[in-house]
Amino acid sequence: MSEQTRTVRLPVMRRVLEANDDIAAATRAELALRGIFAIDLMGAPGSGKTALLEATLRALAGRRRPAVLVGDLATRRDGDRLARWCDRVVQISTGDGCHLEAIQVRDALAQLDLDGVDLLFVENVGNLICPVGFDLGQTAKVGLFSLTEGDDKAAKHPYFVAEADLLLLNKIDLAPHLSFDRAGFEADVRLLNPSVPILDISATTGEGLDAWLTWLTDR
Amino acid sequence: MLGVHEFSIAEGLAAQVLANAPAGARVREVEIRVGALRGLEPEALLMCWDSVTFGTPMAGAILQIDQRAWSITCSDCRREWTSPVPFVSCECGNATPIPSGSDELDLIAITVDEVET
Ligand SMILES: Nc1nc2c(ncn2[C@@H]2O[C@H](COP(=O)(O)OP(=O)(O)OP(=O)(O)O)[C@@H](O)[C@H]2O)c(=O)[nH]1
Ligand SMILES: [Mg+2]
Ligand SMILES: [Zn+2]
Ligand SMILES: [Zn+2]
């Protein structure tokens, strides 16, 4: 008896990243059950993600019980900086991965004692492009831009802007030294995300951080 | 680091294709649909797909990428059209029509060789 092959087209209609989405959904359910508000903090390399978290942890000391996961390509530096302000920090070494995935967040959370924790910050890998496409199970996505990157970065990263629940514009202390078109930046943001709040901050001088802390407290 | 992003997507896609292909079937073609928001680089994804599927039953399978365009709406003259880029001017002179794009990333179908006995 001879074998014959036949070519068939099989409709599938499933999400490509379904495996990641399933893990993220389980994480989201677990965090909700524990009453933990989880932020996926995304921004370009050097935009000030770690600096913002340092200032935030310092300000929240004694008021909230935060935990932090920090993705970094090759070093432990960010984790060490944050461990000075928070006793629940897990460093996720991503190697050459350019974004965090849900499985890394799930595994890092498993290393933490989450009892009593009410706030989770995840510092994503410094990258404006791909972290936004990978659900981690967060409650909110916070996008961090900084003045030194230039005023065209919102327009150049539509997905990042469209998906953000809050946008922070960092390093405003440097405004006198730069020609950043603040109105043009906001106009680009509004075309992509009409309702997202934009808060101007300086992680190093503390300017504008009250509004960010209020946003956090309101969650 | 460019392209690493497409590499993870190619890996996710290969896993999803394998999960949906009949056991042992040779995969000939894979069709995906990608929303404009994703900003995916088709060339980079094709390269990553070739490298991820090398030595698997999907090796050599053609990857068809249906990349959706941006929908553009002019709030001045109500004109609507599609564009490969989000920021474009309208014929009426409005420099800021509103772009909207979707973020789907879906495996639509696979074409396989099935062995009949
Ligand atoms: N002037 C000024 N400098 C800042 C501010 N925020 C951060 N920086 C500086 O910017 C540099 C990068 O800050 P980080 O907090 O390491 O940035 P990051 O986004 O965590 O960087 P990666 O984790 O490497 O992606 C440091 O030298 C900070 O001191 C700010 O508000 N104003
Ligand atoms: Mg950092
Ligand atoms: Zn990536
Ligand atoms: Zn018009």
CSV table of C-alpha atoms and ligand atoms in Angstrom, one decimal:
chain,number,residue,atom,x,y,z
A,1,MET,CA,0.0,0.0,0.0
A,2,SER,CA,1.4,3.4,-1.0
A,3,GLU,CA,1.3,6.5,1.2
A,4,GLN,CA,0.1,9.7,-0.3
A,5,THR,CA,0.3,13.2,1.0
A,6,ARG,CA,-2.4,15.8,0.7
A,7,THR,CA,-2.0,19.5,1.3
A,8,VAL,CA,-4.6,21.1,3.6
A,9,ARG,CA,-5.1,24.5,5.0
A,10,LEU,CA,-6.2,24.5,8.7
A,11,PRO,CA,-7.7,27.6,10.1
A,12,VAL,CA,-6.3,28.4,13.6
A,13,MET,CA,-7.2,31.9,14.8
A,14,ARG,CA,-5.2,32.0,18.1
A,15,ARG,CA,-3.0,34.6,19.6
A,16,VAL,CA,0.7,34.1,18.7
A,17,LEU,CA,1.7,35.0,22.3
A,18,GLU,CA,-1.0,33.0,23.9
A,19,ALA,CA,1.4,31.1,26.2
A,20,ASN,CA,2.7,34.4,27.6
A,21,ASP,CA,-0.8,35.8,27.9
A,22,ASP,CA,-2.0,32.8,29.9
A,23,ILE,CA,0.8,33.1,32.4
A,24,ALA,CA,0.2,36.9,32.7
A,25,ALA,CA,-3.5,36.3,33.3
A,26,ALA,CA,-2.7,33.9,36.2
A,27,THR,CA,-0.3,36.4,37.7
A,28,ARG,CA,-2.9,39.2,37.4
A,29,ALA,CA,-5.5,37.0,39.1
A,30,GLU,CA,-3.1,36.2,42.0
A,31,LEU,CA,-2.0,39.8,42.5
A,32,ALA,CA,-5.7,40.9,42.5
A,33,LEU,CA,-6.5,38.3,45.1
A,34,ARG,CA,-3.7,39.6,47.3
A,35,GLY,CA,-4.8,43.2,46.7
A,36,ILE,CA,-1.5,44.2,45.1
A,37,PHE,CA,-1.4,47.0,42.6
A,38,ALA,CA,1.3,46.2,40.0
A,39,ILE,CA,3.0,48.6,37.7
A,40,ASP,CA,5.0,47.7,34.6
A,41,LEU,CA,7.4,50.6,34.4
A,42,MET,CA,8.8,51.0,30.9
A,43,GLY,CA,11.1,53.5,29.3
A,44,ALA,CA,14.3,54.0,27.2
A,45,PRO,CA,17.7,53.1,28.6
A,46,GLY,CA,18.8,55.8,31.0
A,47,SER,CA,15.4,57.6,31.1
A,48,GLY,CA,15.5,57.3,34.9
A,49,LYS,CA,13.4,54.3,35.8
A,50,THR,CA,15.6,53.2,38.6
A,51,ALA,CA,16.1,56.8,39.8
A,52,LEU,CA,12.3,57.2,39.9
A,53,LEU,CA,11.9,54.0,41.9
A,54,GLU,CA,14.6,55.0,44.4
A,55,ALA,CA,12.8,58.3,45.0
A,56,THR,CA,9.4,56.6,45.1
A,57,LEU,CA,10.5,53.9,47.6
A,58,ARG,CA,12.1,56.6,49.8
A,59,ALA,CA,8.9,58.6,49.8
A,60,LEU,CA,6.6,55.6,50.5
A,61,ALA,CA,8.7,54.3,53.4
A,62,GLY,CA,6.4,53.5,56.3
A,63,ARG,CA,3.3,54.2,54.2
A,64,ARG,CA,3.1,51.4,51.7
A,65,ARG,CA,4.6,47.9,51.6
A,66,PRO,CA,6.2,47.7,48.1
A,67,ALA,CA,8.1,45.0,46.3
A,68,VAL,CA,10.2,45.5,43.3
A,69,LEU,CA,11.3,43.3,40.3
A,70,VAL,CA,14.0,44.7,38.2
A,71,GLY,CA,15.0,43.5,34.7
A,72,ASP,CA,18.5,44.2,33.7
A,73,LEU,CA,20.5,42.9,30.8
A,74,ALA,CA,23.8,42.0,32.5
A,75,THR,CA,24.3,43.7,35.8
A,76,ARG,CA,23.0,43.7,39.4
A,77,ARG,CA,23.4,47.4,39.7
A,78,ASP,CA,19.8,48.5,39.6
A,79,GLY,CA,18.8,45.8,42.0
A,80,ASP,CA,21.5,46.9,44.4
A,81,ARG,CA,20.5,50.5,44.1
A,82,LEU,CA,16.9,49.6,44.9
A,83,ALA,CA,17.7,47.2,47.8
A,84,ARG,CA,18.9,50.2,49.8
A,85,TRP,CA,15.2,51.4,49.9
A,86,CYS,CA,13.2,48.2,49.9
A,87,ASP,CA,13.8,44.8,51.4
A,88,ARG,CA,11.8,42.9,48.8
A,89,VAL,CA,13.8,43.3,45.5
A,90,VAL,CA,14.4,40.6,43.0
A,91,GLN,CA,16.8,41.1,40.1
A,92,ILE,CA,15.8,39.4,36.9
A,93,SER,CA,18.8,38.9,34.6
A,94,THR,CA,17.5,39.0,31.1
A,95,GLY,CA,20.8,38.2,29.4
A,96,ASP,CA,20.4,39.4,25.8
A,97,GLY,CA,16.6,39.5,26.1
A,98,CYS,CA,15.3,43.0,25.3
A,99,HIS,CA,12.1,42.8,27.3
A,100,LEU,CA,10.6,41.0,30.3
A,101,GLU,CA,8.1,38.1,29.7
A,102,ALA,CA,5.4,36.9,32.0
A,103,ILE,CA,7.2,33.7,33.0
A,104,GLN,CA,10.2,35.7,34.3
A,105,VAL,CA,7.8,37.8,36.4
A,106,ARG,CA,6.0,34.8,37.7
A,107,ASP,CA,9.3,33.0,38.7
A,108,ALA,CA,10.6,36.2,40.3
A,109,LEU,CA,7.4,36.6,42.3
A,110,ALA,CA,7.8,33.1,43.6
A,111,GLN,CA,11.1,34.1,45.3
A,112,LEU,CA,9.3,36.8,47.3
A,113,ASP,CA,7.2,36.7,50.4
A,114,LEU,CA,4.2,38.7,49.2
A,115,ASP,CA,2.4,38.7,52.6
A,116,GLY,CA,1.5,42.3,53.4
A,117,VAL,CA,2.8,43.6,50.1
A,118,ASP,CA,0.3,46.1,48.5
A,119,LEU,CA,2.3,47.6,45.7
A,120,LEU,CA,4.6,45.9,43.1
A,121,PHE,CA,6.9,47.8,40.7
A,122,VAL,CA,8.4,46.0,37.8
A,123,GLU,CA,11.3,47.9,36.1
A,124,ASN,CA,11.3,46.6,32.6
A,125,VAL,CA,14.4,46.4,30.4
A,126,GLY,CA,15.3,49.8,29.0
A,127,ASN,CA,13.6,49.7,25.6
A,128,LEU,CA,10.8,51.7,24.1
A,129,ILE,CA,9.9,49.1,21.5
A,130,CYS,CA,9.1,45.6,22.6
A,131,PRO,CA,8.3,45.5,26.4
A,132,VAL,CA,4.9,47.0,25.6
A,133,GLY,CA,3.9,44.0,23.5
A,134,PHE,CA,4.4,41.4,26.3
A,135,ASP,CA,1.7,41.3,29.0
A,136,LEU,CA,3.3,40.6,32.5
A,137,GLY,CA,0.1,40.5,34.5
A,138,GLN,CA,0.5,44.2,35.6
A,139,THR,CA,-2.5,46.4,36.7
A,140,ALA,CA,-1.1,49.4,35.0
A,141,LYS,CA,1.5,50.3,32.4
A,142,VAL,CA,3.5,53.4,33.2
A,143,GLY,CA,5.6,54.9,30.4
A,144,LEU,CA,8.6,57.0,31.3
A,145,PHE,CA,10.0,59.5,28.8
A,146,SER,CA,12.8,62.0,29.7
A,147,LEU,CA,13.6,65.4,28.2
A,148,THR,CA,17.0,64.3,27.1
A,149,GLU,CA,15.6,61.8,24.7
A,150,GLY,CA,14.0,64.5,22.5
A,151,ASP,CA,10.4,65.6,21.9
A,152,ASP,CA,9.8,63.3,19.0
A,153,LYS,CA,9.9,60.0,21.0
A,154,ALA,CA,6.1,59.8,21.6
A,155,ALA,CA,5.5,60.1,17.8
A,156,LYS,CA,8.1,57.5,17.1
A,157,HIS,CA,6.7,54.9,19.6
A,158,PRO,CA,2.9,54.8,19.0
A,159,TYR,CA,2.3,51.4,20.7
A,160,PHE,CA,4.2,52.6,23.8
A,161,VAL,CA,2.0,55.7,24.0
A,162,ALA,CA,-1.3,54.1,23.1
A,163,GLU,CA,-1.0,51.4,25.7
A,164,ALA,CA,0.2,53.5,28.7
A,165,ASP,CA,-2.2,54.1,31.6
A,166,LEU,CA,0.1,57.0,32.8
A,167,LEU,CA,3.0,58.8,31.1
A,168,LEU,CA,5.8,60.5,33.1
A,169,LEU,CA,8.1,63.0,31.6
A,170,ASN,CA,11.3,62.9,33.6
A,171,LYS,CA,14.4,65.2,34.0
A,172,ILE,CA,12.4,68.4,33.8
A,173,ASP,CA,15.1,70.0,35.9
A,174,LEU,CA,17.2,70.0,32.7
A,175,ALA,CA,14.6,72.0,30.7
A,176,PRO,CA,16.6,75.2,30.8
A,177,HIS,CA,19.5,73.4,29.0
A,178,LEU,CA,17.4,71.8,26.3
A,179,SER,CA,15.0,72.8,23.5
A,180,PHE,CA,12.2,70.3,24.2
A,181,ASP,CA,8.9,71.2,22.5
A,182,ARG,CA,6.6,70.3,25.4
A,183,ALA,CA,3.4,71.3,23.6
A,184,GLY,CA,4.3,69.4,20.5
A,185,PHE,CA,5.2,66.3,22.6
A,186,GLU,CA,1.8,66.4,24.2
A,187,ALA,CA,0.0,67.0,20.9
A,188,ASP,CA,1.6,63.8,19.6
A,189,VAL,CA,0.6,61.9,22.7
A,190,ARG,CA,-3.0,63.1,22.4
A,191,LEU,CA,-3.4,61.8,18.9
A,192,LEU,CA,-2.5,58.3,20.0
A,193,ASN,CA,-3.9,58.3,23.6
A,194,PRO,CA,-6.5,61.1,24.2
A,195,SER,CA,-7.0,60.5,27.9
A,196,VAL,CA,-3.6,59.4,29.4
A,197,PRO,CA,-2.4,61.6,32.2
A,198,ILE,CA,1.1,63.2,31.6
A,199,LEU,CA,3.0,64.2,34.7
A,200,ASP,CA,6.2,66.2,34.5
A,201,ILE,CA,8.7,65.1,37.1
A,202,SER,CA,12.3,65.1,38.1
A,203,ALA,CA,13.4,61.9,39.9
A,204,THR,CA,16.6,63.6,41.1
A,205,THR,CA,15.3,67.0,42.4
A,206,GLY,CA,11.9,65.6,43.5
A,207,GLU,CA,9.9,68.2,41.5
A,208,GLY,CA,6.5,66.9,40.5
A,209,LEU,CA,6.8,63.7,42.4
A,210,ASP,CA,3.8,64.6,44.6
A,211,ALA,CA,1.5,64.2,41.6
A,212,TRP,CA,3.0,60.8,40.9
A,213,LEU,CA,2.6,59.7,44.5
A,214,THR,CA,-1.0,60.9,44.5
A,215,TRP,CA,-1.7,59.0,41.3
A,216,LEU,CA,-0.3,55.9,43.1
A,217,THR,CA,-2.3,56.5,46.3
A,218,ASP,CA,-5.5,56.8,44.3
A,219,ARG,CA,-5.1,53.3,42.9
B,1,MET,CA,19.5,44.6,19.8
B,2,LEU,CA,17.2,45.2,16.9
B,3,GLY,CA,15.5,42.0,15.8
B,4,VAL,CA,15.7,40.3,19.2
B,5,HIS,CA,12.2,41.4,19.7
B,6,GLU,CA,11.1,39.7,16.5
B,7,PHE,CA,13.1,36.6,17.7
B,8,SER,CA,10.8,36.2,20.7
B,9,ILE,CA,7.8,36.6,18.5
B,10,ALA,CA,9.1,34.0,16.1
B,11,GLU,CA,9.7,31.6,19.0
B,12,GLY,CA,6.1,32.1,20.3
B,13,LEU,CA,4.8,31.6,16.8
B,14,ALA,CA,6.7,28.4,16.3
B,15,ALA,CA,5.4,27.0,19.5
B,16,GLN,CA,1.8,28.0,18.6
B,17,VAL,CA,2.2,26.4,15.1
B,18,LEU,CA,3.5,23.1,16.5
B,19,ALA,CA,0.6,23.0,19.0
B,20,ASN,CA,-1.9,23.4,16.2
B,21,ALA,CA,-0.3,21.2,13.5
B,22,PRO,CA,-1.3,17.5,13.3
B,23,ALA,CA,1.5,15.3,14.8
B,24,GLY,CA,4.2,14.6,12.2
B,25,ALA,CA,2.7,16.8,9.6
B,26,ARG,CA,5.1,18.9,7.5
B,27,VAL,CA,4.2,22.6,7.7
B,28,ARG,CA,4.2,24.3,4.3
B,29,GLU,CA,2.8,27.8,5.1
B,30,VAL,CA,1.9,29.9,8.1
B,31,GLU,CA,-0.4,32.9,8.0
B,32,ILE,CA,-0.4,35.6,10.6
B,33,ARG,CA,-2.1,38.9,11.0
B,34,VAL,CA,-0.4,41.9,12.8
B,35,GLY,CA,-2.0,45.1,13.8
B,36,ALA,CA,-0.4,48.4,12.9
B,37,LEU,CA,0.3,49.3,16.6
B,38,ARG,CA,2.7,46.4,16.9
B,39,GLY,CA,5.2,48.2,14.6
B,40,LEU,CA,6.5,44.9,13.6
B,41,GLU,CA,9.4,44.7,11.1
B,42,PRO,CA,8.4,42.0,8.6
B,43,GLU,CA,11.9,41.5,7.3
B,44,ALA,CA,13.3,40.9,10.8
B,45,LEU,CA,10.5,38.5,11.6
B,46,LEU,CA,11.1,36.5,8.4
B,47,MET,CA,14.8,36.2,9.2
B,48,CYS,CA,14.0,35.1,12.8
B,49,TRP,CA,11.4,32.7,11.6
B,50,ASP,CA,13.9,31.0,9.3
B,51,SER,CA,16.4,30.6,12.1
B,52,VAL,CA,13.9,29.5,14.8
B,53,THR,CA,12.3,26.8,12.5
B,54,PHE,CA,15.6,25.5,11.2
B,55,GLY,CA,15.7,21.7,11.7
B,56,THR,CA,12.0,21.4,12.7
B,57,PRO,CA,9.0,20.2,10.8
B,58,MET,CA,8.3,23.9,10.0
B,59,ALA,CA,11.7,24.4,8.3
B,60,GLY,CA,11.2,26.1,4.9
B,61,ALA,CA,7.5,27.0,5.7
B,62,ILE,CA,6.5,30.2,4.0
B,63,LEU,CA,5.4,32.9,6.5
B,64,GLN,CA,2.7,35.1,5.2
B,65,ILE,CA,2.4,38.3,7.2
B,66,ASP,CA,-0.8,40.3,6.8
B,67,GLN,CA,0.3,43.6,8.3
B,68,ARG,CA,-2.7,45.9,8.9
B,69,ALA,CA,-2.4,49.5,8.0
B,70,TRP,CA,-3.3,52.5,10.3
B,71,SER,CA,-6.8,53.9,10.0
B,72,ILE,CA,-6.6,57.7,9.6
B,73,THR,CA,-9.6,59.9,10.3
B,74,CYS,CA,-9.6,63.7,9.6
B,75,SER,CA,-11.7,65.5,12.2
B,76,ASP,CA,-12.0,68.6,9.9
B,77,CYS,CA,-13.4,67.1,6.7
B,78,ARG,CA,-14.4,63.6,7.9
B,79,ARG,CA,-12.2,61.9,5.3
B,80,GLU,CA,-11.1,58.3,6.3
B,81,TRP,CA,-8.3,56.3,4.7
B,82,THR,CA,-5.5,53.9,5.6
B,83,SER,CA,-1.8,54.6,5.8
B,84,PRO,CA,1.4,52.5,6.5
B,85,VAL,CA,2.5,55.4,8.9
B,86,PRO,CA,0.4,57.0,11.7
B,87,PHE,CA,1.3,60.7,11.3
B,88,VAL,CA,0.1,62.1,7.9
B,89,SER,CA,-1.5,65.3,6.7
B,90,CYS,CA,-5.0,65.4,5.1
B,91,GLU,CA,-5.7,66.7,1.6
B,92,CYS,CA,-7.9,69.4,3.2
B,93,GLY,CA,-4.8,70.9,4.9
B,94,ASN,CA,-5.3,69.5,8.4
B,95,ALA,CA,-1.8,68.5,9.6
B,96,THR,CA,-3.1,66.3,12.5
B,97,PRO,CA,-5.6,63.7,11.4
B,98,ILE,CA,-6.2,61.0,14.1
B,99,PRO,CA,-4.4,57.6,13.6
B,100,SER,CA,-5.8,54.5,15.1
B,101,GLY,CA,-4.3,51.0,14.9
B,102,SER,CA,-5.0,47.6,16.4
B,103,ASP,CA,-2.6,45.5,18.3
B,104,GLU,CA,-3.6,42.0,17.3
B,105,LEU,CA,-0.9,39.4,16.6
B,106,ASP,CA,-2.7,36.3,15.5
B,107,LEU,CA,-2.0,33.0,13.9
B,108,ILE,CA,-4.7,32.8,11.3
B,109,ALA,CA,-4.0,29.4,9.6
B,110,ILE,CA,-1.4,26.8,8.7
B,111,THR,CA,-1.1,24.7,5.6
B,112,VAL,CA,0.3,21.2,6.1
B,113,ASP,CA,1.1,18.1,4.2
B,114,GLU,CA,-0.9,15.3,5.7
B,115,VAL,CA,0.0,11.7,5.1
B,116,GLU,CA,-3.0,9.6,3.8
B,117,THR,CA,-2.9,5.9,4.1
C,1,LIG,N1,19.1,65.6,35.8
C,1,LIG,C1,18.4,64.5,36.0
C,1,LIG,N2,19.1,63.3,35.9
C,1,LIG,C2,18.3,62.2,36.1
C,1,LIG,C3,17.0,62.2,36.4
C,1,LIG,N3,16.5,61.0,36.6
C,1,LIG,C4,17.6,60.2,36.3
C,1,LIG,N4,18.7,60.9,36.0
C,1,LIG,C5,20.0,60.4,35.7
C,1,LIG,O1,19.9,59.6,34.5
C,1,LIG,C6,20.8,58.5,34.6
C,1,LIG,C7,20.1,57.2,34.3
C,1,LIG,O2,19.2,57.0,35.3
C,1,LIG,P1,18.7,55.5,35.7
C,1,LIG,O3,17.7,55.7,36.8
C,1,LIG,O4,19.8,54.6,35.9
C,1,LIG,O5,18.0,55.2,34.4
C,1,LIG,P2,17.2,53.8,33.9
C,1,LIG,O6,16.1,54.2,33.1
C,1,LIG,O7,17.0,53.0,35.2
C,1,LIG,O8,18.3,53.1,33.0
C,1,LIG,P3,18.4,51.5,32.6
C,1,LIG,O9,17.9,50.7,33.7
C,1,LIG,O10,19.9,51.3,32.3
C,1,LIG,O11,17.6,51.4,31.4
C,1,LIG,C8,21.5,58.6,35.9
C,1,LIG,O12,22.7,59.2,35.8
C,1,LIG,C9,20.5,59.4,36.7
C,1,LIG,O13,21.1,60.1,37.8
C,1,LIG,C10,16.4,63.5,36.6
C,1,LIG,O14,15.2,63.7,36.9
C,1,LIG,N5,17.1,64.6,36.3
C,2,MG,MG,17.4,51.0,35.6
C,3,ZN,ZN,12.2,42.5,23.2
C,4,ZN,ZN,-9.3,66.6,6.1
